[in-house]
XYZ file of C-alpha atoms in Angstrom:
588
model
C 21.581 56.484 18.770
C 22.008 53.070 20.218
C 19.882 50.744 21.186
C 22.001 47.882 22.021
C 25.637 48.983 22.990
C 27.267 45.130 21.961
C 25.788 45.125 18.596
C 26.314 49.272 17.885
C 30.192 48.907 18.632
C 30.678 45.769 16.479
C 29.353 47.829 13.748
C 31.153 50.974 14.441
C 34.543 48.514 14.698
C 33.389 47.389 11.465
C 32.665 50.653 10.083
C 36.388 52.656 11.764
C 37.697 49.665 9.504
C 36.326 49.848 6.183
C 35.543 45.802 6.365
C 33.084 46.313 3.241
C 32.894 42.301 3.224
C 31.763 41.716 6.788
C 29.375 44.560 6.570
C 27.995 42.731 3.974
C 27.660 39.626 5.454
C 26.064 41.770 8.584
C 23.876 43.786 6.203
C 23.475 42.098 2.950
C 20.361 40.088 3.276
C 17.721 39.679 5.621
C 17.293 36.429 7.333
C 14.871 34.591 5.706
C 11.596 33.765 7.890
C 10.171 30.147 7.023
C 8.203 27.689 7.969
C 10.136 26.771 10.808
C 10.640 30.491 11.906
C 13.817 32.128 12.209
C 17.095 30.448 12.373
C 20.698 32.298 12.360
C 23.728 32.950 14.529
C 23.324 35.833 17.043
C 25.108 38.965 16.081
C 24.654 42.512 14.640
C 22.957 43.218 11.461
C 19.994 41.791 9.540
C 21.067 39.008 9.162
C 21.567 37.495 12.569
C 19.082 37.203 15.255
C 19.307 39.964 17.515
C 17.135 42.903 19.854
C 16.150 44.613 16.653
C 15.366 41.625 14.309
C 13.554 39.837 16.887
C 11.394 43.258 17.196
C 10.985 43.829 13.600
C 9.826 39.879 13.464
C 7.505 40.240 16.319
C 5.758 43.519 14.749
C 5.166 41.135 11.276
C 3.830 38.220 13.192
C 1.554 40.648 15.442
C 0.182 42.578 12.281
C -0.401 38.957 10.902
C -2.149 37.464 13.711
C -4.527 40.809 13.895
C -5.208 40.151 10.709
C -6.293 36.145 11.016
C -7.876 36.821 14.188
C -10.630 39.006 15.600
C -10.190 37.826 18.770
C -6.231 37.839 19.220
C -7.116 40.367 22.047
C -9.199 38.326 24.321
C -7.099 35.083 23.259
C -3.212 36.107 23.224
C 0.141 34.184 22.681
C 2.681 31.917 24.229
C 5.644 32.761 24.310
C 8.539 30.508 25.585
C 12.783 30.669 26.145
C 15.497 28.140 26.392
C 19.052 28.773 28.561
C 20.943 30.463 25.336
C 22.945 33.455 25.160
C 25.711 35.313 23.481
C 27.819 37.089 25.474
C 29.514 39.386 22.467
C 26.571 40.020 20.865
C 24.101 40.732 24.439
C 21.525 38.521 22.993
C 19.907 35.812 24.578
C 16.549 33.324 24.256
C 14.900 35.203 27.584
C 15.876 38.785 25.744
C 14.389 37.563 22.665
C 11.490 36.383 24.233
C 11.189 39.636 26.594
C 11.373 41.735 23.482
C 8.920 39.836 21.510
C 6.259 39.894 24.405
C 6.908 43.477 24.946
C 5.979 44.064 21.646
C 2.379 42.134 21.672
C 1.752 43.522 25.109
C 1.537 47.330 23.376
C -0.445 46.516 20.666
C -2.723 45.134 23.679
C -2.575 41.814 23.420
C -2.085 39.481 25.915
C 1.036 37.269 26.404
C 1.609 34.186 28.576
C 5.307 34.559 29.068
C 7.045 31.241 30.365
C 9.241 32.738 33.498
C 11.754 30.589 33.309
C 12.952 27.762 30.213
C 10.865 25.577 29.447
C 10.923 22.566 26.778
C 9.909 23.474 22.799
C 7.083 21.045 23.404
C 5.441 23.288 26.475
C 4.386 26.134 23.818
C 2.353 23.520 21.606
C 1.051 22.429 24.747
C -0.311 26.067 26.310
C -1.615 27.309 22.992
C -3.594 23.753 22.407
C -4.988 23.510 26.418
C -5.393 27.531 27.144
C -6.903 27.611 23.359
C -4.461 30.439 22.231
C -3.876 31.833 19.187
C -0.317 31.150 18.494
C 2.673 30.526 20.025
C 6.454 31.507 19.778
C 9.560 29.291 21.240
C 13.093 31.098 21.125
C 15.608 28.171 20.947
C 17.816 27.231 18.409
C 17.552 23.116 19.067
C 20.551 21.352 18.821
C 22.334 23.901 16.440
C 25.822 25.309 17.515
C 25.703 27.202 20.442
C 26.113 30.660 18.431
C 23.115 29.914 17.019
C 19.721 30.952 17.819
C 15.991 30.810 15.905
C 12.639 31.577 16.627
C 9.684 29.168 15.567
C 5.910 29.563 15.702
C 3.052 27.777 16.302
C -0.425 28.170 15.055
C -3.834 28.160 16.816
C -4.515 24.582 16.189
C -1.092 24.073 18.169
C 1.318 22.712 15.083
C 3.835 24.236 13.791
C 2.851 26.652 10.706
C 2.823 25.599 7.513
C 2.689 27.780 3.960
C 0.948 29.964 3.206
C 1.633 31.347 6.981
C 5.634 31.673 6.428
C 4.632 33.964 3.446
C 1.849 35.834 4.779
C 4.244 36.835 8.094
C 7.313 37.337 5.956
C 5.502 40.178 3.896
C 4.026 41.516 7.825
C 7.950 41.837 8.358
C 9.255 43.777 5.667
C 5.940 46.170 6.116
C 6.689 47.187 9.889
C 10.709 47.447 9.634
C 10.427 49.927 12.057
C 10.578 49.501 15.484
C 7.218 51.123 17.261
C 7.562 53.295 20.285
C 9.084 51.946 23.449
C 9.849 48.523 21.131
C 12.795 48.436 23.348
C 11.947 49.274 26.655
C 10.948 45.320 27.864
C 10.774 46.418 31.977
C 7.053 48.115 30.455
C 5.994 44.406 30.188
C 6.454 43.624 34.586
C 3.713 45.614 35.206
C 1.630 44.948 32.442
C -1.998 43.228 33.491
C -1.692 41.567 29.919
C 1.113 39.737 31.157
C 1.045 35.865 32.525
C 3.374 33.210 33.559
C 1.617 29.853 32.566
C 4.659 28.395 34.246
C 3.378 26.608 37.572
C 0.403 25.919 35.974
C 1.663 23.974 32.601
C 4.173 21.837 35.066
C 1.104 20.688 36.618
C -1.448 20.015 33.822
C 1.206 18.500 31.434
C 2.400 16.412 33.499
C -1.413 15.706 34.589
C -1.634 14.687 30.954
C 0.906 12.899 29.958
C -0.239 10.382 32.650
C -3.045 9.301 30.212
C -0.207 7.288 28.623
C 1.406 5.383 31.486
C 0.106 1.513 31.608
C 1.806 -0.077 34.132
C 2.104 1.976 37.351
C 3.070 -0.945 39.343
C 5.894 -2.295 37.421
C 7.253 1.377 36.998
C 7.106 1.314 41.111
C 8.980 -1.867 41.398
C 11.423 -2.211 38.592
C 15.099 -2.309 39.567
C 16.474 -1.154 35.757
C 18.470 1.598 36.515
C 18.192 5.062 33.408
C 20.595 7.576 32.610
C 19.685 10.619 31.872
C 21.619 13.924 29.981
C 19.620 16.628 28.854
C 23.418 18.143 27.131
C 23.845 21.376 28.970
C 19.823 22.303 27.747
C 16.547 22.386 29.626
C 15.512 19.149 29.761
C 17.068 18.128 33.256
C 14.145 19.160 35.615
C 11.340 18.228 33.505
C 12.328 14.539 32.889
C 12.716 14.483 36.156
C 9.364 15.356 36.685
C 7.964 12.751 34.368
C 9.428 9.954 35.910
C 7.732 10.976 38.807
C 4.790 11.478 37.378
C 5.004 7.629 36.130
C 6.305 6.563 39.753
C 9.409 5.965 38.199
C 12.654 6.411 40.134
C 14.553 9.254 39.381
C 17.119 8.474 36.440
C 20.834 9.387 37.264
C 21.552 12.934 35.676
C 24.982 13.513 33.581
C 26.374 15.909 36.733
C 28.755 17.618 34.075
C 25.356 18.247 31.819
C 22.422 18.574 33.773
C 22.809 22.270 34.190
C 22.055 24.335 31.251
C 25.517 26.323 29.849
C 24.988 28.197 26.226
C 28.490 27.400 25.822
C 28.033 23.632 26.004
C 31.544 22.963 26.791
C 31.484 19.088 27.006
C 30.679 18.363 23.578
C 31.377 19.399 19.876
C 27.950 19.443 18.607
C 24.776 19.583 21.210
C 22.775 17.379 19.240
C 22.470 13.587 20.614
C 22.100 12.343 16.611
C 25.504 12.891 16.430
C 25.826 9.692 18.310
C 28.794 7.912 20.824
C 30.400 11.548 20.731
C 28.124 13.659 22.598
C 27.218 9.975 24.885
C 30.867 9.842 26.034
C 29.760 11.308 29.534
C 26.497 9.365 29.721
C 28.198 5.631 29.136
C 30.495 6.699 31.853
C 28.095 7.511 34.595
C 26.039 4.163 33.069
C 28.800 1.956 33.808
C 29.783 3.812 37.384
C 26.120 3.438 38.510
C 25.078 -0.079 36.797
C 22.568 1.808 34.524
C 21.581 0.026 31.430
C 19.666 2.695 29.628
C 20.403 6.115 28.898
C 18.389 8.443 27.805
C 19.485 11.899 26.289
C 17.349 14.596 25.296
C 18.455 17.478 22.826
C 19.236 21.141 24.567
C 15.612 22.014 23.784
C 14.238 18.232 24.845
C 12.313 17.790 21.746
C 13.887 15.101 20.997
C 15.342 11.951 22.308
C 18.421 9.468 21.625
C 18.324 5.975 23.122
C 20.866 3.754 24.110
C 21.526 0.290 26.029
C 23.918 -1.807 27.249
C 24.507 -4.903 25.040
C 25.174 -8.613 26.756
C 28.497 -8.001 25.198
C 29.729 -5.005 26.806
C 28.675 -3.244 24.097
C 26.103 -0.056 24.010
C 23.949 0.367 20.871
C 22.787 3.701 20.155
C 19.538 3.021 18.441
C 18.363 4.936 15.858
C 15.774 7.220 14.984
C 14.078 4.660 13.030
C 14.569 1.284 15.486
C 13.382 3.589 18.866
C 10.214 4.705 16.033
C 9.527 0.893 15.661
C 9.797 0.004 19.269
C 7.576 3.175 20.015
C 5.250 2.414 17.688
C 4.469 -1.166 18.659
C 4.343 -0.097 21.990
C 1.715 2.231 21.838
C 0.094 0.444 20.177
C 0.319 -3.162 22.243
C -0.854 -0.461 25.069
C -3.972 0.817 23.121
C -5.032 -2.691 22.201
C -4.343 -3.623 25.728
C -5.214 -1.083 27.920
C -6.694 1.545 26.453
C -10.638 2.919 27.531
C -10.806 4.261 24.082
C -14.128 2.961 23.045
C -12.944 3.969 19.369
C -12.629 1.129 16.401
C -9.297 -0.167 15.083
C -10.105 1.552 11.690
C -10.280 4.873 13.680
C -6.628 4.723 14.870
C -3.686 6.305 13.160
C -0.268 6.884 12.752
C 2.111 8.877 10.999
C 5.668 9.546 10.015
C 7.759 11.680 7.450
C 8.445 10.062 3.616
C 11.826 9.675 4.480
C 11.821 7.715 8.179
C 11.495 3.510 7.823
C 8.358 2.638 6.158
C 8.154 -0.030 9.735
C 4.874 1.598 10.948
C 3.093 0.768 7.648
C 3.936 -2.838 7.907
C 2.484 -3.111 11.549
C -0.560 -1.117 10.537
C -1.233 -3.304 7.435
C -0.806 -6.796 9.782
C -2.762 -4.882 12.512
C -5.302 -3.022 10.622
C -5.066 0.426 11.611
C -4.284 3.211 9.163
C -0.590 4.421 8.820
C -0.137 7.745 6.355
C 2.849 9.610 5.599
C 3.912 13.180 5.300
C 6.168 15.548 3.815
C 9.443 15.739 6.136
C 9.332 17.881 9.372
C 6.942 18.010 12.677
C 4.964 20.855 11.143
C 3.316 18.480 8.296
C 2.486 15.649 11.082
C 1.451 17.566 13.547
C -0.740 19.566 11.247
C -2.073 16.356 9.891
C -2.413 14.403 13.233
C -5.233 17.746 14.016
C -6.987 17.057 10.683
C -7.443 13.552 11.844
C -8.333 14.423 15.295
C -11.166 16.855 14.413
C -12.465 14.072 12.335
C -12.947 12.059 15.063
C -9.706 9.314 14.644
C -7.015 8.369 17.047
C -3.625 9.277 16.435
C -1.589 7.256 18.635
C 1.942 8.057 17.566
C 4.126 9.885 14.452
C 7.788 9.994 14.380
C 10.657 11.032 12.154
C 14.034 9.683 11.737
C 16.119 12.423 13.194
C 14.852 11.452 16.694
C 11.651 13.189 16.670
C 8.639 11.383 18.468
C 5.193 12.388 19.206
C 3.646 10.176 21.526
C 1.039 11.931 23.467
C -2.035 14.004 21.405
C -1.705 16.831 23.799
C 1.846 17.916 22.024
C 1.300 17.953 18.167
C 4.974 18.208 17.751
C 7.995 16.636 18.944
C 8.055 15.529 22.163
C 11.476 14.187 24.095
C 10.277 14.884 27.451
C 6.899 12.421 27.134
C 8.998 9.986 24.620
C 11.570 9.781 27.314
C 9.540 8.955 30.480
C 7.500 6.253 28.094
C 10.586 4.704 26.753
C 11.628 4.338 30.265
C 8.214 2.506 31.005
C 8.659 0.516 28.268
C 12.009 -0.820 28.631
C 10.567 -1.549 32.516
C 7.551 -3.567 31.234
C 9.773 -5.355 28.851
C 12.620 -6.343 31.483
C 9.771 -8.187 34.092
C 9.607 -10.580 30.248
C 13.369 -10.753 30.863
C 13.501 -8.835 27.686
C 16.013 -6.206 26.527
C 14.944 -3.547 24.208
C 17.737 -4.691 21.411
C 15.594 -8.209 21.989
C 12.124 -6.507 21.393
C 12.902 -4.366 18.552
C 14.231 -8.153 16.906
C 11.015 -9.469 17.582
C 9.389 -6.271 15.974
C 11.030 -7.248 12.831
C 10.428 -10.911 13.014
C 6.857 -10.315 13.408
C 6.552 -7.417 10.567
C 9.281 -7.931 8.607
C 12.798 -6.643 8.737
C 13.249 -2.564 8.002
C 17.358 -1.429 7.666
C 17.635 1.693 6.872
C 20.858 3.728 6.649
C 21.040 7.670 6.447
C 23.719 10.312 6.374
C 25.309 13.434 4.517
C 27.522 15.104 2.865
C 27.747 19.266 3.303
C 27.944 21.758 0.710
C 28.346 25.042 1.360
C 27.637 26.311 -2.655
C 24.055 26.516 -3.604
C 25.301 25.880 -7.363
C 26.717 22.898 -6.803
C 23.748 21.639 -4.963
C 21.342 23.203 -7.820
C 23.434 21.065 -10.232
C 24.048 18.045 -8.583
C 20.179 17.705 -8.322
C 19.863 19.000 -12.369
C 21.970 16.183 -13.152
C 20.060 13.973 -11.885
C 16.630 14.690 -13.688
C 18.734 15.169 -17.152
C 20.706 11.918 -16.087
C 20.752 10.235 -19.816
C 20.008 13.271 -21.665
C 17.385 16.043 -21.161
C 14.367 15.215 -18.690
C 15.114 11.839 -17.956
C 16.022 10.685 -14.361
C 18.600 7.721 -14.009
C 16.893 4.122 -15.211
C 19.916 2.215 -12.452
C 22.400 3.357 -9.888
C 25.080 0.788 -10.934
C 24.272 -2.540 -10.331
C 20.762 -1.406 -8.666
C 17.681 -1.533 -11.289
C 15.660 2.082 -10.747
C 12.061 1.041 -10.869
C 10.481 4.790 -9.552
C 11.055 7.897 -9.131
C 9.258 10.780 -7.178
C 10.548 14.325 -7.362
C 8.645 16.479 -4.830
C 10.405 19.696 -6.407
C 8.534 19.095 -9.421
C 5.820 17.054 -8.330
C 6.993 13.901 -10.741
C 5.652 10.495 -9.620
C 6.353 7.495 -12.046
C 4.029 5.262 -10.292
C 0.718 7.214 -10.216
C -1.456 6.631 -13.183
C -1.436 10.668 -14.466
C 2.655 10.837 -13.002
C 1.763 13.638 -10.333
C 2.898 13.219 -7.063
C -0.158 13.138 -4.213
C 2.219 14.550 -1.088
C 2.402 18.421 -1.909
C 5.779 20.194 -3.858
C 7.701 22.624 -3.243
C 9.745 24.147 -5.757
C 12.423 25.901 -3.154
C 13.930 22.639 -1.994
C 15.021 19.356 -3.137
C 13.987 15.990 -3.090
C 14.345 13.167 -5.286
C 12.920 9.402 -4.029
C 14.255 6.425 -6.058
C 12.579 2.807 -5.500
C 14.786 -0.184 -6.838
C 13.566 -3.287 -8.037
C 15.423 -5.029 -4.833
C 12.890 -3.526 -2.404
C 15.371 -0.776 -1.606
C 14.531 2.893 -1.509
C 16.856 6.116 -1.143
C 15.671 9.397 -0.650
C 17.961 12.290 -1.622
C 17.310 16.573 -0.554
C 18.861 19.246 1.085
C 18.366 20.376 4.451
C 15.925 23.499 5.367
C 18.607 24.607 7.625
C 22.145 23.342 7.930
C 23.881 23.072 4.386
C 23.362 19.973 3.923
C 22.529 17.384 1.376
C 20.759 14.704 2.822
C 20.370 10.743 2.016
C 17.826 8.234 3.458
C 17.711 4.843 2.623
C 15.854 1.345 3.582
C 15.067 -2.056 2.755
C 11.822 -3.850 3.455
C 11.729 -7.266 3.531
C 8.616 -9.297 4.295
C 8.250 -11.465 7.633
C 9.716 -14.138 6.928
C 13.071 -13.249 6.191
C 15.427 -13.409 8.702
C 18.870 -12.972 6.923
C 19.730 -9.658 8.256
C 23.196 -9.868 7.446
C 22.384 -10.631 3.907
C 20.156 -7.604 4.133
C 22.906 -5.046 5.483
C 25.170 -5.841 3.211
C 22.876 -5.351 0.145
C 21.739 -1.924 1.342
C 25.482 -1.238 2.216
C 25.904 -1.894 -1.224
C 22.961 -0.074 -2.650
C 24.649 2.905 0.035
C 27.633 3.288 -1.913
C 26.629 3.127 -5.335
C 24.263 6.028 -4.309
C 27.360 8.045 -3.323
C 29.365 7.342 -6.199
C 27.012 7.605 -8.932
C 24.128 10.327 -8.147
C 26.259 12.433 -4.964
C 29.927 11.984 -7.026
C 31.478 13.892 -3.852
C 34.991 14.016 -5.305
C 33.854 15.590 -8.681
C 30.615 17.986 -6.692
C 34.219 18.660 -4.123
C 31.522 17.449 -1.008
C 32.639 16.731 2.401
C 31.751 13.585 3.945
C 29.700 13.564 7.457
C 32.985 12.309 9.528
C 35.258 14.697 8.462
């Protein structure tokens, strides 16, 4: 019997044909549930997202959460969508998110379904300010569009961290099958245990993220003009929203974007990292409308890319690290300025990943407030930023390089809907100095010292090649030692957060936690530089992060580029050796 007609005739086509290798690849191996959730192309079989995986998931998680909480009845979950679909497959973000409510709601708990999509950031948000005790986003981010995942939040309102992946992964495989009337989603409509925090998050967030606009006035009367693209995802409405919260005016929308489309038909990849490719539209409408800012939010608006319009013509796309500096000394010019938080300097924090620009750490050390860094990914800051919060401390900001900002303490994740609106605010402030954002983020560096980073990658679809490009590495001139110089460039440490090596603490163990199932080697060099190498949780992917620090003081940027260019390139050649490991470069 069928549950899902799409999926049950792919199968049978696959089955009337004897494909043995396809079935495998439907059948062979179950997706793999993580710390950040579920991610896979929608399709039949086990190992795509689809009705019956999403059930089976949402039975583990449920049997989890009964577990961990006594009160999951009187509490609940969030659960929340974004606009994709697959039309061969029948599955879609709202299905997903239909099913997996369907299945709390019989076990008698109580759900508070988003009605319509919603940003990743508004499920944080409802479990943290309705005191929940988890929550559940169906989006896939900025992956292709066939794509889809589902991640999970905790009661503290981060993103979960171990042991949680392993706890609901075992919940998964236990309750494989699906429980009466799994399927039957129209039970939910008339469910009491059913709610649609919808009207009432657009009017608290928004309430909220309020507590971070400064300069109300100068938002009213600024003439800078913003572009805005949310790239065919949710984020349209909801920045529009913001700006009005901030008495902003509206920023132009990308017409041919605005509206979410799971096919994303204007660009190759949805994700604004990518760069000038997927801002083709944007500089357009910019240059039509006089705009010098655009703004553009990933399809699930968790994120934002910035870009302005040089004296030259020219737009810079900044990057994940130079909108991190200018965010960072923002908030916290506005906290030292502003704020009505009564709370010492030594009580204020912020945060960002090992591998995004170490410039937060140099304003915190001239500024005296405490700057800490985490493992990569939202899930270790946010998770953090909470610790630090029940304790009492401010945490202003945290950011990663791949365009990830949390600027607000009511989201403990990444936020591109609040980073947008206060980026907006920022560049408004800055232009009544006559000053350009490009300008500011120069000053930044003057002041603290200039931070160039460069990051990229190369993909790798063999998990061999990966294992022994990184085996290499730690048996580099014979067994167990790592590399002493990458050419010309004198190694002077090395920290291996597989293993948990660190050559500059006193008994060599690393202090940020390991994790033997991925990668991640950090060399310093004597020349200030440092280059972070690992693979990707979930693109295949072999990552590379790299940045010098100079101290205020010196101004020679070009001098500076061209070193780390340098430093760039004997990385690839000698520790990556893509023609020999047969890797393909990011531009291809």
């Amino acid at each position: 019997y069928q549950q899902n007609p799409k999926t049950y005739a792919i199968v049978k086509q696959l089955l009337a044909e004897g494909n043995a290798g396809e079935l495998q690849k439907y059948f062979g191996s179950r997706m793999e549930f993580g710390t950040a959730g579920l991610r896979a192309a929608m399709g039949a079989g086990i190992s795509h997202m689809n009705d019956l995986t999403i059930i089976q998931t949402t039975q583990g998680f449920c049997r989890y959460l009964e577990k961990n909480f006594s009160d999951l009845k009187k509490r609940g979950v969030v659960i929340g969508f974004d606009a994709r679909a697959d039309l061969s497959s029948g599955g879609s973000s709202k299905r997903f998110a239909r099913l997996a409510a369907n299945t709390f709601i019989s076990q008698g708990v109580p759900v508070y379904l988003f009605s319509d999509i919603i940003p990743t950031p508004f499920v944080p948000y409802t479990v943290t300010h309705l005191k929940l005790c988890a929550g559940i986003m169906v989006t896939a981010s900025h992956n292709p569009k066939q794509d889809n995942g589902y991640k999970v939040y905790w009661e503290n309102g981060a993103q979960i961290i171990s042991p949680h992946d392993k706890g609901i992964s075992q919940a998964i495989e236990e309750n494989q099958e699906p429980w009466p009337q799994a399927w039957d989603d129209k039970l939910i409509d008339s469910s009491p245990l059913l709610h649609d925090p919808y009207a009432m998050v657009n009017k608290e967030y928004f309430k909220d993220i309020q507590k971070q606009c400064f300069y109300r006035n100068i938002n009213k009367e600024t003439n800078l003009k913003f572009v805005h693209t949310s790239v065919h995802g949710v984020g349209h409405k909801f920045v529009q929203l913001a700006f009005k919260a901030f008495d902003l005016s509206p920023p132009f929308a990308v017409p041919e974007q605005k509206d979410p489309d799971p096919d994303f038909p204007t660009v190759k990849y949805p994700n604004p990292e990518e760069g000038k490719g997927v801002l083709t539209l944007s500089f357009a409408l910019a240059e039509k409308d006089g705009a010098r800012i655009i703004l553009a939010n990933d399809p699930d608006a968790d994120r934002l890319a910035v870009a302005e319009k040089q004296e030259s013509g020219e737009w810079k796309v900044f990057s994940g690290n130079e909108l991190g500096a200018l965010l960072g000394w923002w908030i916290f010019t506005c906290w030292k300025n502003n704020s009505r938080d009564t709370r010492a300097i030594k009580d204020v924090y912020m945060l960002s990943s090992t591998v995004s620009s170490k410039i937060l750490r140099a304003i915190a050390l001239k500024e005296g407030f405490h700057f800490e860094e985490t493992l990569t990914g939202f899930k270790w800051m946010g998770n953090r930023a909470k610790q630090l919060m029940d304790q009492g401390k401010a945490v202003l900001f945290a950011f990663e390089e791949a365009i990830g900002y949390m600027c607000c303490p009511a989201v403990l994740d990444k936020d591109g809907v609040s980073a947008a609106v206060i980026t907006a605010e920022m560049a408004s402030f800055l232009a009544t100095r006559n000053l350009s954002l490009s300008q500011q983020l120069k000053a930044v560096y003057d002041e603290y010292g200039f931070h160039i980073t460069k990051a990229s990658y190369f993909i790798c679809h063999d998990p061999k090649v990966i294992q022994q490009l990184f085996d290499n590495l730690r048996n580099f001139d014979g067994k167990n030692t790592y590399p002493k110089s990458c050419g010309r460039f004198k190694v002077s440490g090395i920290r291996d957060l597989t293993t948990g090596y660190d050559s500059s603490q006193p008994d060599q163990k690393a202090i940020l936690p390991t994790s033997k199932s991925s990668q991640m080697i950090t060399f310093t060099f004597a020349n200030g530089g440092v280059a972070t190498m690992r693979t990707s949780g979930t693109e295949p992917k072999i990552k590379y992060y790299s940045e010098l620090c100079a101290p205020p003081g010196n101004s020679d940027v070009e001098q500076l580029k061209k070193e780390l260019d340098e430093l760039v390139n004997a990385l690839e050649k000698h520790f990556f050796q893509p023609e020999k490991n047969k890797l393909q470069r990011k531009t291809e």
